[in-house]
Amino acid sequence: MKILVAVKRVIDYNVKVRVKADQSDVDLSNVKMALNPFCEIAVEEAVRLKEKGTAEEVVVVSIGPKACQEQIRTALALGADRGIHIETDTMPDSLAVAKLLHKVVDEEQPQLVILGKQAIDSDNNQTGQMLSALTDMPQGTFASEVQVDGDKVNVTREVDGGLQTIELTLPAIVTTDLRLNEPRYASLPNIMKAKRKPLDVKTPESLGVELGSKVSVLKVEAPAERSAGVKVADIAELVDKLKNEAKVL
Amino acid sequence: MSILVIAEHDNKELNPATLKTLTAAQAMGDDIHVLVAGEGCAAVADQVAKAAGVAKVLCADHAAYGHQLAENISALVVSLAKDYSHVVAPATTTGKNFMPRVAVLLDVAQVSDIISVESADTFRRPIYAGNAIATVKSDESIKVITVRATAFDAVAAEGGSASVDALDAVFESDKVRYVAEQVAASERPDLSSARVVISGGRGMQNGENFALLEKVADKLGAAIGASRAAVDAGFVPNDMQVGQTGKIVAPELYIAVGISGAIQHLAGMKDSKVIVAINKDEEAPIFQVADYGLVADLFDALPELENALS
Ligand SMILES: Cc1cc2nc3c(=O)[nH]c(=O)nc-3n(C[C@H](O)[C@H](O)[C@H](O)COP(=O)(O)OP(=O)(O)OC[C@H]3O[C@@H](n4cnc5c(N)ncnc54)[C@H](O)[C@@H]3O)c2cc1C
Ligand SMILES: Nc1ncnc2c1ncn2[C@@H]1O[C@H](COP(=O)(O)O)[C@@H](O)[C@H]1O
């Protein structure tokens, strides 16, 4: 089968982002960018399914500015076969991304689409569910285990109460949670090889999708800082402070 | 126009996140209807009908809704949505699962995980693991919103007397089937709503050592949480993870033990009223947000704390 993986270029998870002085947005100039960690897990899962012989081809798609091609190359270095870049100057919202991915799904006809559960910049957690509704493919979100079996896939999901397992009829959509796998590192030879793998560039116009969002950002502020408190010498002092100063015991 | 709130429950009891979501909904408008979709969920509908400020309860009781499968719940919600200005649900794993489907089927953008309601169309929400707070305005005809429950107080659970209308519309996808559930049974308070939370990280070294936390938790009536590192290492189950991509908690007292304080962990607990950190590394970033920091080996400190609380 063919697997489509959607990957997003985001700020590196180790970077603590700062807000611009004019409060228009966060400041991403000169900030290290990377593959969204949940997307890395998505790529890894697809590559493992290929290595097991379950999948024949892994196609990655990313939407956004030209620089997204770096993240597509990273995914190719991790073992994906071919990339699609849908180029736009700005990063579209989850609704627009889902509509664009819907077009790609129509063209590519994958049996499985794997996305991250959440992009760590917007923290939206929407796109996979939206794509599922648009394509009428069933969804297994927040997956910690994926087992393909004939025309079905069993997905174990991380939910508030513990774990839930559901069975989906393929073609289906899966979104990844942290425990699904531990992504590999790309080897140098694979990074070199990735440079020669095919990468197709498309535009939203060529796919017939209009961008633009009816949700506008009015302001981006820094959160209220917590002031660092005090160090206590021992447990006795801690318990005393909690009882008599903070009054939480 | 009216506001539709989707109740979170387990077919027996209403999840307290719903009462908090109702507070957020009341800031958007005043004619509030609540949908209870489930299987054998009549008692939940009666419970919701008593909540303050609820005008009407819609109860869809059918096997198709028993496990809150997103395909079925979202189709039901979409069938009702055109009569409402807002569709609102708690940002639990259930709400996160079906609400984006509702949004896209209505062809509107969703606003996720709001922490305040500025007006009927303007909301604040954390982005970048809570390192920035965005104020966003939605011009969509129907506003689809998930609510970070810890950011709102609960409405009174008693005092209301809403009518309960039964819905018999059944939406059932044949492409998805519930197989099984592994629910962690616990006598402890629910992590998301506990008054006190004590969490362990990689410093706990293994799952058995969480017994040290449990003994303290017993004294405090606390829920137990964990960092991602502790969950990934298999010390404790996934539903205990606190953080950006786990559970959000905001208890009166949060005690972080053997947790370094990565931004992803802080994102899930830094709105706690009082934060205590116990860590043997005095440079650990957790101390930057802790009201009370104790530099100590947790294997000495936890038994001492248990004793001091006896
Ligand atoms: C996409 C993504 C999402 C993430 N989501 C989350 C999330 O939701 N929640 C989350 O928690 N993390 C999350 N993380 C992981 C996060 O970045 C950190 O890796 C994680 O929080 C570290 O866990 P820790 O503090 O337990 O471990 P460590 O960083 O290894 O810290 C262990 C601490 O224990 C202390 N210690 C060790 N031994 C002792 C002792 N005997 N006594 C006292 N102190 C001791 C050490 O000094 C150290 O500070 C996420 C990461 C990514 C990339
Ligand atoms: N611009 C994008 N390009 C490709 N995939 C995306 C993009 N935005 C979101 N996604 C996918 O959707 C997932 C969830 O993102 P979100 O719903 O925005 O939190 C990500 O992990 C990606 O798999």
XYZ file of C-alpha atoms and ligand atoms in Angstrom:
635
model
C 0.000 0.000 0.000
C 0.896 3.641 -0.303
C 1.280 5.821 2.788
C 0.995 9.595 2.748
C 2.640 11.480 5.626
C 1.972 15.174 6.294
C 4.911 16.993 7.871
C 5.100 20.518 9.208
C 8.072 22.846 9.574
C 8.013 24.329 13.073
C 10.278 25.924 15.627
C 12.714 23.439 17.178
C 11.183 22.083 20.377
C 14.220 23.095 22.434
C 13.830 26.773 21.611
C 11.891 29.006 23.941
C 10.100 31.385 21.627
C 9.854 35.136 22.328
C 7.076 37.520 21.515
C 7.797 40.502 19.226
C 7.857 43.895 20.908
C 4.864 45.098 18.870
C 2.853 42.032 19.993
C 2.000 41.157 16.386
C 3.411 37.640 16.563
C 6.223 35.545 17.956
C 9.710 36.285 16.686
C 10.923 33.485 14.435
C 13.854 35.334 12.893
C 17.114 33.423 13.370
C 15.335 30.704 15.276
C 16.228 27.078 14.679
C 13.479 25.320 12.725
C 12.822 21.583 12.527
C 10.425 18.839 11.641
C 7.483 18.894 14.080
C 8.335 16.046 16.542
C 4.967 14.342 16.054
C 5.550 14.410 12.273
C 8.925 12.775 12.785
C 7.112 9.973 14.604
C 4.655 9.792 11.674
C 7.483 9.426 9.151
C 9.158 6.772 11.306
C 5.950 4.733 11.522
C 5.449 4.854 7.755
C 9.052 3.851 7.092
C 8.741 0.930 9.518
C 5.595 -0.246 7.727
C 7.569 -0.133 4.495
C 10.465 -2.048 6.031
C 7.995 -4.703 7.218
C 6.684 -5.056 3.682
C 3.239 -3.684 4.565
C 3.760 -0.531 2.484
C 5.441 -0.099 -0.879
C 5.736 3.647 -1.014
C 5.954 6.502 1.479
C 5.092 9.967 0.171
C 5.592 13.055 2.358
C 3.810 16.341 1.877
C 4.460 19.713 3.462
C 2.642 23.002 3.067
C 4.219 26.403 3.567
C 7.101 28.598 2.419
C 9.977 27.357 0.277
C 12.025 26.555 3.394
C 9.662 23.629 4.110
C 11.659 21.701 1.552
C 14.352 21.299 4.236
C 11.885 19.314 6.332
C 10.749 17.303 3.310
C 14.419 16.418 2.692
C 14.765 15.402 6.328
C 11.794 13.055 5.926
C 13.304 11.664 2.729
C 16.567 11.077 4.581
C 14.618 9.162 7.228
C 13.365 6.805 4.533
C 10.411 8.360 2.697
C 10.487 7.863 -1.070
C 9.148 11.042 -2.592
C 8.101 14.534 -1.525
C 5.361 16.990 -2.390
C 5.722 20.628 -1.455
C 2.694 22.874 -1.653
C 4.244 26.280 -1.705
C 2.611 29.335 -0.099
C 4.267 32.369 1.462
C 2.536 32.025 4.784
C 1.645 29.075 6.958
C -2.073 28.357 6.333
C -4.379 27.418 9.222
C -5.419 23.834 9.961
C -8.679 24.160 7.982
C -6.825 25.233 4.830
C -4.134 22.596 5.374
C -6.825 19.918 5.661
C -8.424 21.100 2.412
C -5.078 21.035 0.607
C -4.265 17.583 1.994
C -7.704 16.420 0.832
C -6.692 17.307 -2.751
C -3.420 15.443 -2.364
C -5.282 12.412 -1.010
C -7.581 12.520 -4.056
C -4.588 12.576 -6.382
C -2.416 10.045 -4.575
C -5.086 7.635 -3.289
C -3.069 6.450 -0.263
C -4.362 3.584 1.883
C -3.061 5.204 5.029
C -2.426 8.845 5.879
C -0.304 9.546 8.950
C -0.122 12.983 10.565
C 1.181 14.287 13.850
C -1.459 14.711 16.552
C -0.394 18.307 17.087
C 1.886 20.929 15.650
C 3.975 22.281 18.530
C 3.728 25.876 17.281
C -0.027 26.450 16.958
C -0.834 23.600 19.374
C -4.031 23.185 17.337
C -4.530 19.420 17.264
C -7.075 19.646 14.421
C -5.723 18.764 10.988
C -5.909 14.955 11.008
C -9.475 14.965 12.314
C -10.471 17.540 9.687
C -8.852 15.539 6.903
C -10.675 12.437 8.111
C -14.039 14.176 7.918
C -13.285 15.663 4.469
C -12.095 12.395 2.940
C -14.636 10.227 4.766
C -11.743 8.018 5.828
C -12.062 6.851 9.477
C -9.656 8.287 12.061
C -7.425 6.840 14.755
C -5.989 9.805 16.632
C -3.262 9.999 19.324
C -1.969 6.562 18.318
C 0.497 4.652 20.470
C 0.198 1.463 18.414
C -0.797 0.823 14.800
C -1.354 -2.670 13.408
C -2.323 -3.166 9.794
C -4.177 -6.415 9.154
C -5.574 -6.965 5.653
C -8.056 -4.215 4.884
C -8.230 -3.140 8.549
C -5.978 -1.239 10.878
C -6.113 -1.507 14.658
C -5.164 1.693 16.414
C -4.470 1.973 20.139
C -5.127 5.532 21.259
C -3.790 7.499 24.233
C -6.886 8.968 25.879
C -7.456 10.797 29.168
C -8.629 7.637 30.925
C -5.889 5.335 29.601
C -5.865 3.500 26.277
C -8.589 2.804 23.746
C -8.321 0.419 20.806
C -10.424 0.843 17.680
C -10.517 -0.938 14.341
C -10.661 1.140 11.171
C -11.416 0.016 7.653
C -8.711 1.139 5.210
C -8.146 3.655 3.751
C -7.755 5.435 7.092
C -6.163 8.386 8.876
C -3.837 8.008 11.863
C -2.392 10.761 14.051
C 0.645 9.992 16.179
C 1.262 10.279 19.905
C 4.643 10.236 21.620
C 4.742 6.552 22.481
C 4.113 5.252 18.935
C 7.822 4.806 18.214
C 11.234 6.335 18.725
C 12.352 7.975 15.493
C 15.753 7.064 14.090
C 18.491 9.507 13.183
C 19.219 10.027 9.508
C 22.622 8.618 8.492
C 24.959 10.700 6.388
C 24.654 8.434 3.313
C 20.854 8.662 3.608
C 21.028 12.444 3.848
C 23.048 12.438 0.613
C 20.654 10.011 -1.051
C 17.666 12.150 -0.031
C 18.959 15.011 -2.153
C 18.290 12.963 -5.276
C 14.815 11.743 -4.327
C 11.954 13.325 -6.315
C 10.266 16.426 -4.879
C 7.248 17.868 -6.663
C 6.250 21.484 -6.093
C 2.601 22.541 -6.346
C 0.611 25.603 -5.361
C -2.741 26.025 -3.620
C -4.042 27.628 -6.834
C -3.071 24.608 -8.922
C -5.004 22.460 -6.439
C -7.966 24.823 -6.509
C -7.928 25.681 -2.803
C -8.385 29.217 -1.542
C -6.419 30.133 1.549
C -7.350 32.925 3.928
C -8.816 32.443 7.363
C -11.797 33.876 9.161
C -9.943 33.595 12.445
C -7.557 36.514 12.862
C -4.863 37.025 15.439
C -5.350 40.378 17.157
C -2.420 40.174 19.510
C 0.315 37.861 20.745
C 1.570 38.448 24.286
C 4.098 36.913 26.586
C 2.453 34.884 29.348
C 2.411 36.187 32.903
C 5.803 35.292 34.345
C 5.930 33.371 37.583
C 8.384 34.964 39.892
C 10.945 32.513 41.185
C 10.221 31.724 44.793
C 12.507 30.769 47.605
C 14.681 27.799 48.368
C 13.888 26.019 51.600
C 16.562 24.302 53.663
C 14.713 21.125 54.510
C 11.384 19.333 54.644
C 10.490 20.887 58.003
C 10.787 24.382 56.548
C 8.878 23.339 53.417
C 5.944 21.957 55.388
C 5.938 25.010 57.648
C 5.797 27.382 54.643
C 3.070 25.362 52.952
C 1.008 25.429 56.146
C 1.561 28.931 57.395
C 2.606 31.037 54.406
C 0.960 29.494 51.336
C -1.833 27.971 53.455
C -2.336 25.054 51.109
C -1.968 22.296 53.697
C -28.623 32.717 19.031
C -28.047 29.845 21.393
C -24.922 28.027 22.425
C -24.465 24.277 22.216
C -22.134 22.684 24.763
C -21.177 19.035 24.341
C -21.006 17.255 27.707
C -18.064 15.033 28.600
C -19.018 11.926 30.560
C -18.533 8.170 30.855
C -22.258 7.301 30.482
C -22.588 7.289 34.270
C -21.204 10.550 35.519
C -20.629 14.007 34.208
C -16.942 14.933 33.931
C -16.238 18.101 35.968
C -14.594 19.633 32.852
C -18.130 20.156 31.523
C -19.112 22.419 34.424
C -16.032 24.538 33.748
C -16.775 24.621 30.032
C -20.249 25.916 30.925
C -18.654 28.930 32.606
C -16.785 29.700 29.387
C -19.987 29.220 27.368
C -21.888 31.640 29.613
C -19.394 34.336 28.715
C -20.323 33.853 25.040
C -24.099 34.054 25.420
C -26.931 33.128 27.731
C -29.206 30.550 26.104
C -27.213 27.423 26.765
C -28.157 23.957 25.552
C -26.140 20.888 26.428
C -25.885 17.753 24.325
C -25.387 14.500 26.210
C -24.590 11.776 23.676
C -23.879 8.309 24.985
C -25.330 4.919 25.749
C -27.434 4.495 28.862
C -26.598 8.084 29.747
C -29.965 9.266 31.134
C -28.480 9.841 34.590
C -25.870 12.152 33.075
C -28.588 14.140 31.297
C -30.428 14.550 34.620
C -27.207 15.680 36.268
C -26.596 18.284 33.536
C -30.185 19.533 33.812
C -29.428 20.582 37.403
C -26.336 22.602 36.501
C -26.682 26.356 36.872
C -27.504 28.298 33.726
C -28.453 25.384 31.478
C -31.665 26.108 29.528
C -32.120 22.779 27.798
C -30.540 19.336 27.678
C -30.565 17.215 24.517
C -30.009 13.549 25.190
C -28.995 11.155 22.410
C -28.933 7.704 23.961
C -27.800 4.993 21.561
C -25.131 2.305 21.249
C -23.566 4.305 18.395
C -22.520 6.972 20.915
C -21.456 4.681 23.770
C -17.721 5.004 23.173
C -17.754 8.589 21.895
C -16.464 7.541 18.467
C -15.588 10.784 16.695
C -17.245 9.872 13.395
C -20.629 9.318 15.068
C -20.563 12.134 17.615
C -19.417 14.718 15.073
C -22.179 13.768 12.612
C -24.759 14.160 15.386
C -23.389 17.528 16.463
C -23.285 18.797 12.865
C -26.948 17.835 12.442
C -27.802 20.187 15.334
C -25.261 22.951 14.790
C -27.082 25.216 12.338
C -29.348 26.468 15.137
C -26.415 27.680 17.213
C -23.933 30.545 17.181
C -21.320 28.581 19.134
C -20.508 24.902 19.530
C -18.330 24.382 22.585
C -16.653 21.368 24.186
C -13.912 20.759 26.746
C -10.440 20.252 25.238
C -10.201 16.710 26.591
C -8.999 13.864 24.384
C -12.673 13.280 23.512
C -13.329 16.902 22.588
C -10.075 17.142 20.656
C -11.065 14.012 18.759
C -14.479 15.017 17.390
C -14.612 18.842 17.403
C -12.303 19.508 14.418
C -14.591 17.228 12.394
C -17.562 19.352 13.405
C -15.680 22.477 12.336
C -14.604 21.207 8.930
C -18.019 19.742 8.139
C -19.462 23.199 8.840
C -16.583 24.648 6.785
C -15.357 26.814 9.646
C -12.003 27.129 11.420
C -11.862 25.865 15.011
C -10.405 27.800 17.917
C -8.671 25.256 20.163
C -8.030 25.279 23.887
C -9.194 28.759 24.895
C -8.228 30.116 28.326
C -10.469 33.191 28.332
C -13.492 34.673 26.605
C -12.950 38.358 25.803
C -16.272 38.688 23.978
C -18.637 36.428 22.024
C -16.153 36.259 19.143
C -12.774 36.951 20.754
C -10.779 34.479 22.800
C -7.320 33.997 24.264
C -5.375 30.794 23.810
C -1.846 29.594 24.553
C 0.464 28.763 21.626
C 4.063 27.505 21.490
C 3.700 25.414 24.648
C 2.281 28.376 26.511
C 5.277 30.593 25.753
C 2.915 33.020 24.030
C -0.752 33.857 24.453
C -2.673 34.747 21.297
C -5.854 36.818 21.271
C -7.900 35.607 18.308
C -11.135 36.799 16.753
C -13.394 34.418 14.898
C -15.626 35.811 12.129
C -17.071 32.393 11.387
C -20.863 32.148 11.335
C -20.713 29.271 13.791
C -17.862 29.370 16.255
C -16.427 25.955 17.060
C -14.429 26.146 20.268
C -12.651 23.819 22.665
C -12.052 25.015 26.209
C -9.107 24.461 28.531
C -11.167 23.544 31.578
C -8.493 24.384 34.162
C -8.693 28.051 33.127
C -12.329 28.390 34.238
C -14.224 27.900 37.497
C -17.088 25.423 37.496
C -20.726 26.556 37.434
C -22.808 25.337 40.368
C -23.667 21.681 39.873
C -27.061 22.171 41.541
C -29.820 24.726 41.283
C -30.857 24.508 37.634
C -33.947 22.768 36.302
C -33.568 22.425 32.547
C -35.843 20.256 30.432
C -34.397 17.080 28.920
C -35.365 16.362 25.314
C -34.594 12.973 23.807
C -33.003 12.912 20.366
C -33.432 9.825 18.259
C -31.190 10.647 15.334
C -28.603 7.886 14.933
C -25.360 8.391 13.052
C -23.206 5.315 12.862
C -20.135 4.916 10.687
C -19.471 1.400 9.424
C -15.773 2.194 8.967
C -14.847 2.266 12.634
C -15.424 -0.238 15.395
C -14.671 0.001 19.107
C -12.473 -2.896 20.218
C -11.293 -2.414 23.787
C -10.360 -0.022 26.522
C -7.705 -0.139 29.207
C -8.885 2.226 31.858
C -6.596 2.857 34.770
C -8.774 2.228 37.823
C -7.700 4.452 40.673
C -9.027 5.427 44.053
C -7.205 8.721 43.786
C -8.742 12.001 42.715
C -8.816 12.776 39.004
C -5.544 14.318 37.850
C -7.206 17.104 35.862
C -9.311 18.354 38.758
C -7.421 17.341 41.932
C -6.679 19.997 44.569
C -3.168 18.651 45.033
C -0.991 16.941 42.421
C 2.368 15.305 43.065
C 4.323 14.325 39.956
C 7.416 12.246 39.419
C 9.959 12.425 36.625
C 12.941 10.503 35.332
C 14.590 11.059 38.708
C 12.227 8.444 40.180
C 14.356 5.823 38.363
C 11.633 3.187 38.042
C 7.940 2.434 38.506
C 8.341 0.803 41.928
C 9.761 4.011 43.353
C 6.476 5.773 42.563
C 5.308 4.072 45.774
C 7.257 6.824 47.573
C 5.062 9.405 45.846
C 1.932 7.408 46.564
C 2.624 7.462 50.292
C 2.858 11.246 50.235
C -0.181 11.460 47.969
C -2.164 9.391 50.472
C -1.439 11.956 53.171
C -2.454 14.853 50.939
C -5.369 13.320 49.061
C -3.376 14.097 45.964
C -3.505 12.847 42.397
C -0.284 11.519 40.903
C 1.190 12.828 37.663
C 4.382 12.301 35.725
C 6.700 13.825 33.166
C 6.966 12.503 29.650
C 10.323 10.944 30.459
C 8.735 8.885 33.253
C 5.949 7.721 30.933
C 8.255 6.977 28.002
C 10.489 4.924 30.291
C 7.453 2.850 31.265
C 7.460 3.853 34.970
C 3.765 4.801 34.793
C 0.921 4.804 32.225
C 0.395 7.486 29.581
C -2.681 9.014 31.189
C -0.445 10.393 33.962
C 1.600 12.632 31.652
C 1.345 16.318 32.521
C 2.374 18.835 29.890
C 1.963 20.542 26.538
C 0.911 17.331 24.887
C -0.419 15.523 27.948
C -2.808 16.699 30.646
C -3.117 20.278 31.762
C -3.417 20.699 35.516
C -3.824 23.764 37.712
C -4.177 22.525 41.291
C -3.823 24.559 44.485
C -0.565 22.725 45.107
C 1.719 21.017 42.570
C 4.762 19.122 43.780
C 7.332 18.224 41.097
C 9.768 15.525 42.169
C 12.799 14.575 40.076
C 11.505 16.650 37.158
C 13.882 19.047 35.408
C 11.231 21.508 34.199
C 11.357 21.367 30.394
C 9.076 23.918 28.694
C 6.794 21.098 27.573
C 6.273 20.030 31.178
C 5.859 23.589 32.463
C 3.153 24.142 29.829
C 0.986 21.643 31.680
C 1.391 22.853 35.265
C 2.640 26.425 35.516
C -0.817 27.792 36.254
C -0.883 25.860 39.516
C -1.416 28.146 42.507
C 1.577 26.989 44.523
C 4.454 25.022 42.995
C 6.975 22.991 44.976
C 10.036 21.435 43.352
C 12.250 18.764 44.821
C 15.365 18.178 42.748
C 18.976 17.373 43.559
C 20.277 19.719 40.849
C 20.090 23.298 42.079
C 20.348 24.540 38.483
C 17.246 22.632 37.334
C 14.911 24.999 35.437
C 11.934 23.804 37.503
C 13.231 26.052 40.316
C 12.545 29.107 38.126
C 8.813 28.532 38.447
C 8.732 26.974 41.919
C 7.424 28.998 44.854
C 9.292 26.664 47.169
C 12.345 24.771 46.002
C 14.143 22.071 47.912
C 17.544 20.967 46.642
C 17.704 17.409 47.911
C 17.840 13.780 46.955
C 14.255 12.693 46.482
C 14.946 9.332 48.094
C 15.661 11.168 51.358
C 13.114 13.930 50.913
C 10.011 11.880 50.107
C 10.079 9.643 53.220
C 10.766 12.759 55.326
C 7.850 14.558 53.740
C 5.591 11.597 54.368
C 6.647 11.617 58.039
C 6.202 15.348 58.403
C 2.647 15.060 57.115
C 1.723 12.232 59.503
C 6.833 17.061 21.082
C 7.185 16.948 22.530
C 6.192 16.941 23.464
C 6.490 16.828 24.803
N 5.466 16.827 25.705
C 5.763 16.710 27.012
C 4.720 16.729 28.001
O 3.533 16.848 27.681
N 5.081 16.589 29.306
C 6.387 16.454 29.708
O 6.629 16.319 30.911
N 7.368 16.447 28.803
C 7.083 16.553 27.474
N 8.114 16.514 26.579
C 9.476 16.132 27.049
C 10.294 17.256 27.656
O 10.949 17.964 26.633
C 11.338 16.667 28.626
O 12.154 15.756 27.918
C 10.737 15.921 29.817
O 9.751 16.733 30.441
C 11.822 15.576 30.805
O 11.301 14.794 31.853
P 12.010 14.789 33.285
O 12.068 16.162 33.804
O 11.325 13.756 34.102
O 13.445 14.197 32.940
P 14.870 14.902 32.980
O 14.892 16.119 32.135
O 15.857 13.831 32.690
O 15.037 15.387 34.475
C 15.189 14.534 35.564
C 15.455 15.397 36.779
O 15.478 14.582 37.930
C 16.502 15.084 38.792
N 16.928 13.956 39.643
C 17.529 12.816 39.256
N 17.752 12.019 40.306
C 17.269 12.673 41.396
C 17.223 12.367 42.783
N 17.684 11.205 43.269
N 16.677 13.280 43.613
C 16.214 14.473 43.139
N 16.241 14.803 41.844
C 16.763 13.910 40.971
C 17.584 15.576 37.868
O 18.375 16.555 38.520
C 16.774 16.152 36.727
O 16.514 17.532 36.902
C 7.830 16.677 25.221
C 8.836 16.712 24.286
C 8.540 16.850 22.945
C 9.638 16.878 21.948
N 1.575 23.202 6.956
C 1.479 21.877 7.095
N 2.041 21.050 6.188
C 1.951 19.706 6.314
N 1.331 19.108 7.336
C 0.746 19.874 8.262
C 0.789 21.290 8.201
N 0.116 21.772 9.260
C -0.310 20.705 9.977
N 0.069 19.555 9.367
C -0.159 18.168 9.833
O -1.175 18.158 10.816
C -0.652 17.743 12.075
C -1.400 18.435 13.200
O -1.281 19.829 13.091
P -2.288 20.834 13.835
O -3.659 20.318 13.605
O -2.031 22.142 13.171
O -1.885 20.829 15.267
C 0.835 18.012 11.975
O 1.580 17.197 12.869
C 1.101 17.636 10.515
O 1.144 16.235 10.355
